[in-house]
PDB file of C-alpha atoms in Angstrom:
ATOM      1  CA  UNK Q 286       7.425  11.632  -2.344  1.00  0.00           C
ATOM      2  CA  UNK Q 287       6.386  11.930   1.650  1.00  0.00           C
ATOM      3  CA  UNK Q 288       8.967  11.828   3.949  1.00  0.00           C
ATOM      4  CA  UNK Q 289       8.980   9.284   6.431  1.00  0.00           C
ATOM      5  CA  UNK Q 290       6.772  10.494   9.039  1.00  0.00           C
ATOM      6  CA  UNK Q 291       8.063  11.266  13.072  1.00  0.00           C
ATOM      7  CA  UNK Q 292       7.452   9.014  15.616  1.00  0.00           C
ATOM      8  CA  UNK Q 293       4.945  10.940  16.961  1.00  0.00           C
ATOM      9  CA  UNK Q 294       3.136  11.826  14.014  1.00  0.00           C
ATOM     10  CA  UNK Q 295       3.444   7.786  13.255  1.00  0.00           C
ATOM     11  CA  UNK Q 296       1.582   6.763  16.415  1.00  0.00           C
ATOM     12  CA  UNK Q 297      -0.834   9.154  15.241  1.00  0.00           C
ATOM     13  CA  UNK Q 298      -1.470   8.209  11.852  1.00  0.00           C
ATOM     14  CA  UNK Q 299      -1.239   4.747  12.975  1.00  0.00           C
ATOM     15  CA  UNK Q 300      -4.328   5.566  14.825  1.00  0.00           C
ATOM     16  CA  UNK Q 301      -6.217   7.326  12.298  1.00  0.00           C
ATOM     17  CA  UNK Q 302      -5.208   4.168   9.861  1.00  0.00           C
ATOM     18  CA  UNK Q 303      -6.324   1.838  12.545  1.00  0.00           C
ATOM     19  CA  UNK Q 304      -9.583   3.271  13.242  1.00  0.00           C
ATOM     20  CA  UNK Q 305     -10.470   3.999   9.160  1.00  0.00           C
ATOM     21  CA  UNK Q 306     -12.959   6.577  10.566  1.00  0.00           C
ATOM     22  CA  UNK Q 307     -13.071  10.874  10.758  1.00  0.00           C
ATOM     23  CA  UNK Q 308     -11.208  10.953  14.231  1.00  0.00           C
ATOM     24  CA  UNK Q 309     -11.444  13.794  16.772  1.00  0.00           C
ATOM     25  CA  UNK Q 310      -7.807  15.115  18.719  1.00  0.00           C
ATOM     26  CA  UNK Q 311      -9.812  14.308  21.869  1.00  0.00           C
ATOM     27  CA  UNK Q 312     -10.249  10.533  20.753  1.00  0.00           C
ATOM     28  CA  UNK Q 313      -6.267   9.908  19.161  1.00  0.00           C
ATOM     29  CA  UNK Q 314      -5.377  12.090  22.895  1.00  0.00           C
ATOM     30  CA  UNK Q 315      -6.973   9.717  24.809  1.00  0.00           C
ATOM     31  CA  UNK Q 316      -5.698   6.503  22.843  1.00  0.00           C
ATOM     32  CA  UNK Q 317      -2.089   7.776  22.548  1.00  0.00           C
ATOM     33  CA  UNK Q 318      -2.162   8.281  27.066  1.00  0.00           C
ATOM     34  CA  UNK Q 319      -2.464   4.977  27.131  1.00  0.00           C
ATOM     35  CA  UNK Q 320       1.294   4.569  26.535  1.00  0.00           C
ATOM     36  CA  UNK Q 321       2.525   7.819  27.548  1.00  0.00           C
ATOM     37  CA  UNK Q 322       2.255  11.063  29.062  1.00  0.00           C
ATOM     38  CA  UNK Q 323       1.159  13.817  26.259  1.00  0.00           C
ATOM     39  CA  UNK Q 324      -0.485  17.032  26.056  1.00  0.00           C
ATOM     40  CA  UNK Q 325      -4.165  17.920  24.428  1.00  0.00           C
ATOM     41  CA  UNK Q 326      -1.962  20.787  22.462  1.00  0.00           C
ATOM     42  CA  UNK Q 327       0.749  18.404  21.365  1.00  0.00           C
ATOM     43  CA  UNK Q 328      -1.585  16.133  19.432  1.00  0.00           C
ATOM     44  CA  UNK Q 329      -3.413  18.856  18.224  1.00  0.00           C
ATOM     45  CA  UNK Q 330      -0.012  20.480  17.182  1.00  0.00           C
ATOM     46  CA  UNK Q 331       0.930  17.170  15.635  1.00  0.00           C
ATOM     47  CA  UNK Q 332      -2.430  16.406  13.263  1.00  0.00           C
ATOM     48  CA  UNK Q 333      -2.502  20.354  12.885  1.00  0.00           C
ATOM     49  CA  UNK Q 334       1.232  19.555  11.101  1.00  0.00           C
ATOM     50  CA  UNK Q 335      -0.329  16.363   9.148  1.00  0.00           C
ATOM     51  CA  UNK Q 336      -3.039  18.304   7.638  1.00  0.00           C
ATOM     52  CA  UNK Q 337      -0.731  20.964   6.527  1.00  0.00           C
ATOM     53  CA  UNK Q 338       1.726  18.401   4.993  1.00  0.00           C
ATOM     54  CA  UNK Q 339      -1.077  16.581   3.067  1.00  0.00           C
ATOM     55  CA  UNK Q 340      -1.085  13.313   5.681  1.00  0.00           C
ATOM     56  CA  UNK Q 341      -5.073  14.416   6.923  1.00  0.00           C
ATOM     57  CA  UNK Q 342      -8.160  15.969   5.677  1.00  0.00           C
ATOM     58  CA  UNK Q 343     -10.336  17.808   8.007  1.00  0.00           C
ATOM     59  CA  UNK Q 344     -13.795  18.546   8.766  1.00  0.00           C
ATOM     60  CA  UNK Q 345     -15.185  21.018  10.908  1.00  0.00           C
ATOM     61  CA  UNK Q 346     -17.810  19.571  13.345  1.00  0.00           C
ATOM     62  CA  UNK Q 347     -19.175  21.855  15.904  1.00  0.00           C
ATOM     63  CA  UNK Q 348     -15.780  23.445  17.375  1.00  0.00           C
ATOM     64  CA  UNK Q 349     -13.977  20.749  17.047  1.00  0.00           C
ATOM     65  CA  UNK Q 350     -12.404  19.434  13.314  1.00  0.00           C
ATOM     66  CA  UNK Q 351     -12.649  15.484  12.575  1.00  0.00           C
ATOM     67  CA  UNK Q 352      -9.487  14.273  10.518  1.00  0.00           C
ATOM     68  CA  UNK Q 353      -9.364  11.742   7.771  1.00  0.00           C
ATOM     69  CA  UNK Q 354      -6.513   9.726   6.209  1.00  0.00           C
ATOM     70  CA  UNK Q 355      -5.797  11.025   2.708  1.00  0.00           C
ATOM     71  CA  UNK Q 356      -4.309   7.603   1.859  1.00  0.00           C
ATOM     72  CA  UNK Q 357      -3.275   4.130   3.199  1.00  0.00           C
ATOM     73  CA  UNK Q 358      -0.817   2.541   5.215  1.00  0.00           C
ATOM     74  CA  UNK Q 359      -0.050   0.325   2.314  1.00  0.00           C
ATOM     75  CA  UNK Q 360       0.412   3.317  -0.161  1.00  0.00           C
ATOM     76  CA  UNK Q 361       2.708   4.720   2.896  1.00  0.00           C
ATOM     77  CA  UNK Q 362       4.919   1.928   2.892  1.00  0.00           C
ATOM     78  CA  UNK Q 363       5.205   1.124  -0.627  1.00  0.00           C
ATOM     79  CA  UNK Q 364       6.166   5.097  -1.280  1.00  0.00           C
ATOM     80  CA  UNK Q 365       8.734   4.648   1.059  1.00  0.00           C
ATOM     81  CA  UNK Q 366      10.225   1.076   0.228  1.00  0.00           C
ATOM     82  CA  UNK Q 367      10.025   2.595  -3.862  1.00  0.00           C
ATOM     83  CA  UNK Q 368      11.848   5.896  -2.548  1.00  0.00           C
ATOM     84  CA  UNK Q 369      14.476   4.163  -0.528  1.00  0.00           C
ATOM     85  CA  UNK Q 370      15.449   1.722  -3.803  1.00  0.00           C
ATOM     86  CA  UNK Q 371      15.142   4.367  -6.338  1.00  0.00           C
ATOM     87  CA  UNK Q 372      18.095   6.157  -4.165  1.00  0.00           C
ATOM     88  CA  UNK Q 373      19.974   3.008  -4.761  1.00  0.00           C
ATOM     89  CA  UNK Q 374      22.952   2.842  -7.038  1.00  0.00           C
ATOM     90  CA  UNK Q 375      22.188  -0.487  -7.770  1.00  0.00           C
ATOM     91  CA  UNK Q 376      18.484  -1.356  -7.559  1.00  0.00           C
ATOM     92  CA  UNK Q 377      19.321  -4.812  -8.680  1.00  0.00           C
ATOM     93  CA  UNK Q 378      21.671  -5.675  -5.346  1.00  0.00           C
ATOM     94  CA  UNK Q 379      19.416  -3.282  -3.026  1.00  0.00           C
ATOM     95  CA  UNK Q 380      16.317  -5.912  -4.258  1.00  0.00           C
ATOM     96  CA  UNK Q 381      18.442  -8.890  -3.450  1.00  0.00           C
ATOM     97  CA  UNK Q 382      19.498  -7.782  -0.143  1.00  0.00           C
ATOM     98  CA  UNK Q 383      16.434  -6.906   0.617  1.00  0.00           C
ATOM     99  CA  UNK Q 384      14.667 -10.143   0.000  1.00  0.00           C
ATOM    100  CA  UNK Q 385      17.015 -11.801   1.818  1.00  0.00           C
ATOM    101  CA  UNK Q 386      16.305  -9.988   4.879  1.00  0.00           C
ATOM    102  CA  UNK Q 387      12.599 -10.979   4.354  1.00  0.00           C
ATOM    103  CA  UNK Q 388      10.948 -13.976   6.586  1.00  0.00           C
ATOM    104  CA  UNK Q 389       9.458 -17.160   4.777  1.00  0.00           C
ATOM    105  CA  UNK Q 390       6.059 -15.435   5.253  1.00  0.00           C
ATOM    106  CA  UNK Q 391       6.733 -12.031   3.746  1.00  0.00           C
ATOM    107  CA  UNK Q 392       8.532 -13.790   0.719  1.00  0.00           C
ATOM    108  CA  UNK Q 393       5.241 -15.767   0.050  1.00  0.00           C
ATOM    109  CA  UNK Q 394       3.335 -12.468   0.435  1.00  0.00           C
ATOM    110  CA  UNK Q 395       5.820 -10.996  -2.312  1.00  0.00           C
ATOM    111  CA  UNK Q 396       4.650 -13.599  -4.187  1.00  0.00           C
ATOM    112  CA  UNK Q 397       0.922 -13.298  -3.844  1.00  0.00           C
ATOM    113  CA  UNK Q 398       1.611  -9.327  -4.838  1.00  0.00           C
ATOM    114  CA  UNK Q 399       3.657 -10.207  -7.819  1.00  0.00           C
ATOM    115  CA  UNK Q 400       0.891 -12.561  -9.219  1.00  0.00           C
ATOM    116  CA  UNK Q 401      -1.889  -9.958  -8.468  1.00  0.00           C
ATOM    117  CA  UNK Q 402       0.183  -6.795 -10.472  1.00  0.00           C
ATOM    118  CA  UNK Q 403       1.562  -9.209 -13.485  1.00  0.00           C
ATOM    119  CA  UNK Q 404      -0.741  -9.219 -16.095  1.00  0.00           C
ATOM    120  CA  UNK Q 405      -1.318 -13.216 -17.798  1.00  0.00           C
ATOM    121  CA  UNK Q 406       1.265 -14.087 -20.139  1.00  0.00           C
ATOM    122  CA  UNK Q 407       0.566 -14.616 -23.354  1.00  0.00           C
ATOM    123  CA  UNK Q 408       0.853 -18.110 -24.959  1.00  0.00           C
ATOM    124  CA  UNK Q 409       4.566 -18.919 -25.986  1.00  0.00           C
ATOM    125  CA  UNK Q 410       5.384 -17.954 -29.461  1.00  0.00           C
ATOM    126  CA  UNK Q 411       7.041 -20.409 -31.382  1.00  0.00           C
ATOM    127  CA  UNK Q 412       8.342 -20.459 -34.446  1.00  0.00           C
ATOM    128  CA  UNK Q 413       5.836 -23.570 -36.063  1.00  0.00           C
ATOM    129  CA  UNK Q 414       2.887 -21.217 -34.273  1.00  0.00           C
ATOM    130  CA  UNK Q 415       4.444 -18.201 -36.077  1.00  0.00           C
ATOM    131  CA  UNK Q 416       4.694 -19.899 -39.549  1.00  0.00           C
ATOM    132  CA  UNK Q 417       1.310 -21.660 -39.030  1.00  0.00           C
ATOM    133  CA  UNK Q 418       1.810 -25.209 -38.702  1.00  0.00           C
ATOM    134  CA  UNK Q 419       1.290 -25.598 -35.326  1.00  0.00           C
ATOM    135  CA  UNK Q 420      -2.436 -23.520 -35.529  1.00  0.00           C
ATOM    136  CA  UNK Q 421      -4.313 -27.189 -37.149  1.00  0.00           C
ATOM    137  CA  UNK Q 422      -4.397 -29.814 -34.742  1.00  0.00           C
ATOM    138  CA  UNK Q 423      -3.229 -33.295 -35.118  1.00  0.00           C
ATOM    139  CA  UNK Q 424      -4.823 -34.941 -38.485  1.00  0.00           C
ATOM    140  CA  UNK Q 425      -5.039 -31.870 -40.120  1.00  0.00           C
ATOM    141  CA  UNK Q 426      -8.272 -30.017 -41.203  1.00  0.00           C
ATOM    142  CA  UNK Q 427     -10.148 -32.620 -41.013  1.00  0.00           C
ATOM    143  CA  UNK Q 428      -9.497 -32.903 -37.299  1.00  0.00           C
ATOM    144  CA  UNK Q 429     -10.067 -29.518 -36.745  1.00  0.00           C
ATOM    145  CA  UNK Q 430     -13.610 -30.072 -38.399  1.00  0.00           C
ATOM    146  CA  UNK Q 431     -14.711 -32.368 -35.765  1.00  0.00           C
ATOM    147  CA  UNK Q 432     -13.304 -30.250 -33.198  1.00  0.00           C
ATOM    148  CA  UNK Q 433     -15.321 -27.473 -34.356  1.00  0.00           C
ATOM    149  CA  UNK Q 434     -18.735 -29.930 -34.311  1.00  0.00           C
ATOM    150  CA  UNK Q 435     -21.206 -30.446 -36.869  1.00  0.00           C
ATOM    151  CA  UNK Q 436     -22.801 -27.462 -39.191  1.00  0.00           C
ATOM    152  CA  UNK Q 437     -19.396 -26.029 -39.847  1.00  0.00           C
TER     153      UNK Q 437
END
């Protein structure tokens, strides 16, 4: 599991997310003095560290490397959020409390994700469909027959 990243190495990544391109130290330099006062070497220090931890791949191009995202934001976020719960004594309340802190919005996205990962449930199982009388429709065969169509 990652640890959660610095905030400097998050404003980077956040770029390198962002941009979901090979990104140059010059270009996430010039982006992060936008907001504040930082040094070529610093960034350079900091995606240096991000590489070596497994964050970044690089490429060299001419003298200069061009780093990649190894994964997502998304994947990020979800390792954390799964690390932070697994540490929980009781996953159960930590889920609860958690949803509760959640907007109307992010509950409805929690619900779009749970429909995409949860696979179709099967038809109930009853007992009638278990001993077989439920499996012939109304009438008996002889419904089923027309059901089928003609030639059966």
């Amino acid at each position: 599991m990652p640890r959660q990243l610095g905030e400097l190495e998050d404003a980077v990544m956040t770029r390198i997310w962002q941009w979901n391109r090979p990104v140059t130290v010059r270009e996430v330099l010039e982006d992060l003095q936008q907001d504040r006062s930082i040094a070529y070497t610093t960034v350079m220090t900091v995606m240096d560290n991000l590489h070596q931890k497994g964050w970044v791949r690089r490429e060299v191009e001419g003298r200069a490397y061009r780093y990649t995202a190894v994964s997502t934001r998304a994947a990020y976020s979800a390792a954390l959020m799964n690390e932070a719960w697994s540490k929980s004594d009781n996953p159960a309340a930590a889920l609860v409390a958690f949803f509760g802190m959640m907007s109307q919005e992010q509950r409805e996205a929690l619900q779009d994700a749970i429909r995409i990962v949860q696979p179709p449930t099967a038809e109930p199982h009853t007992a009638e469909a278990q001993s077989g009388a439920a499996a012939e429709p109304e009438g008996g065969r002889e419904a089923a027959d027309d059901v089928d169509g003609p030639g059966r």
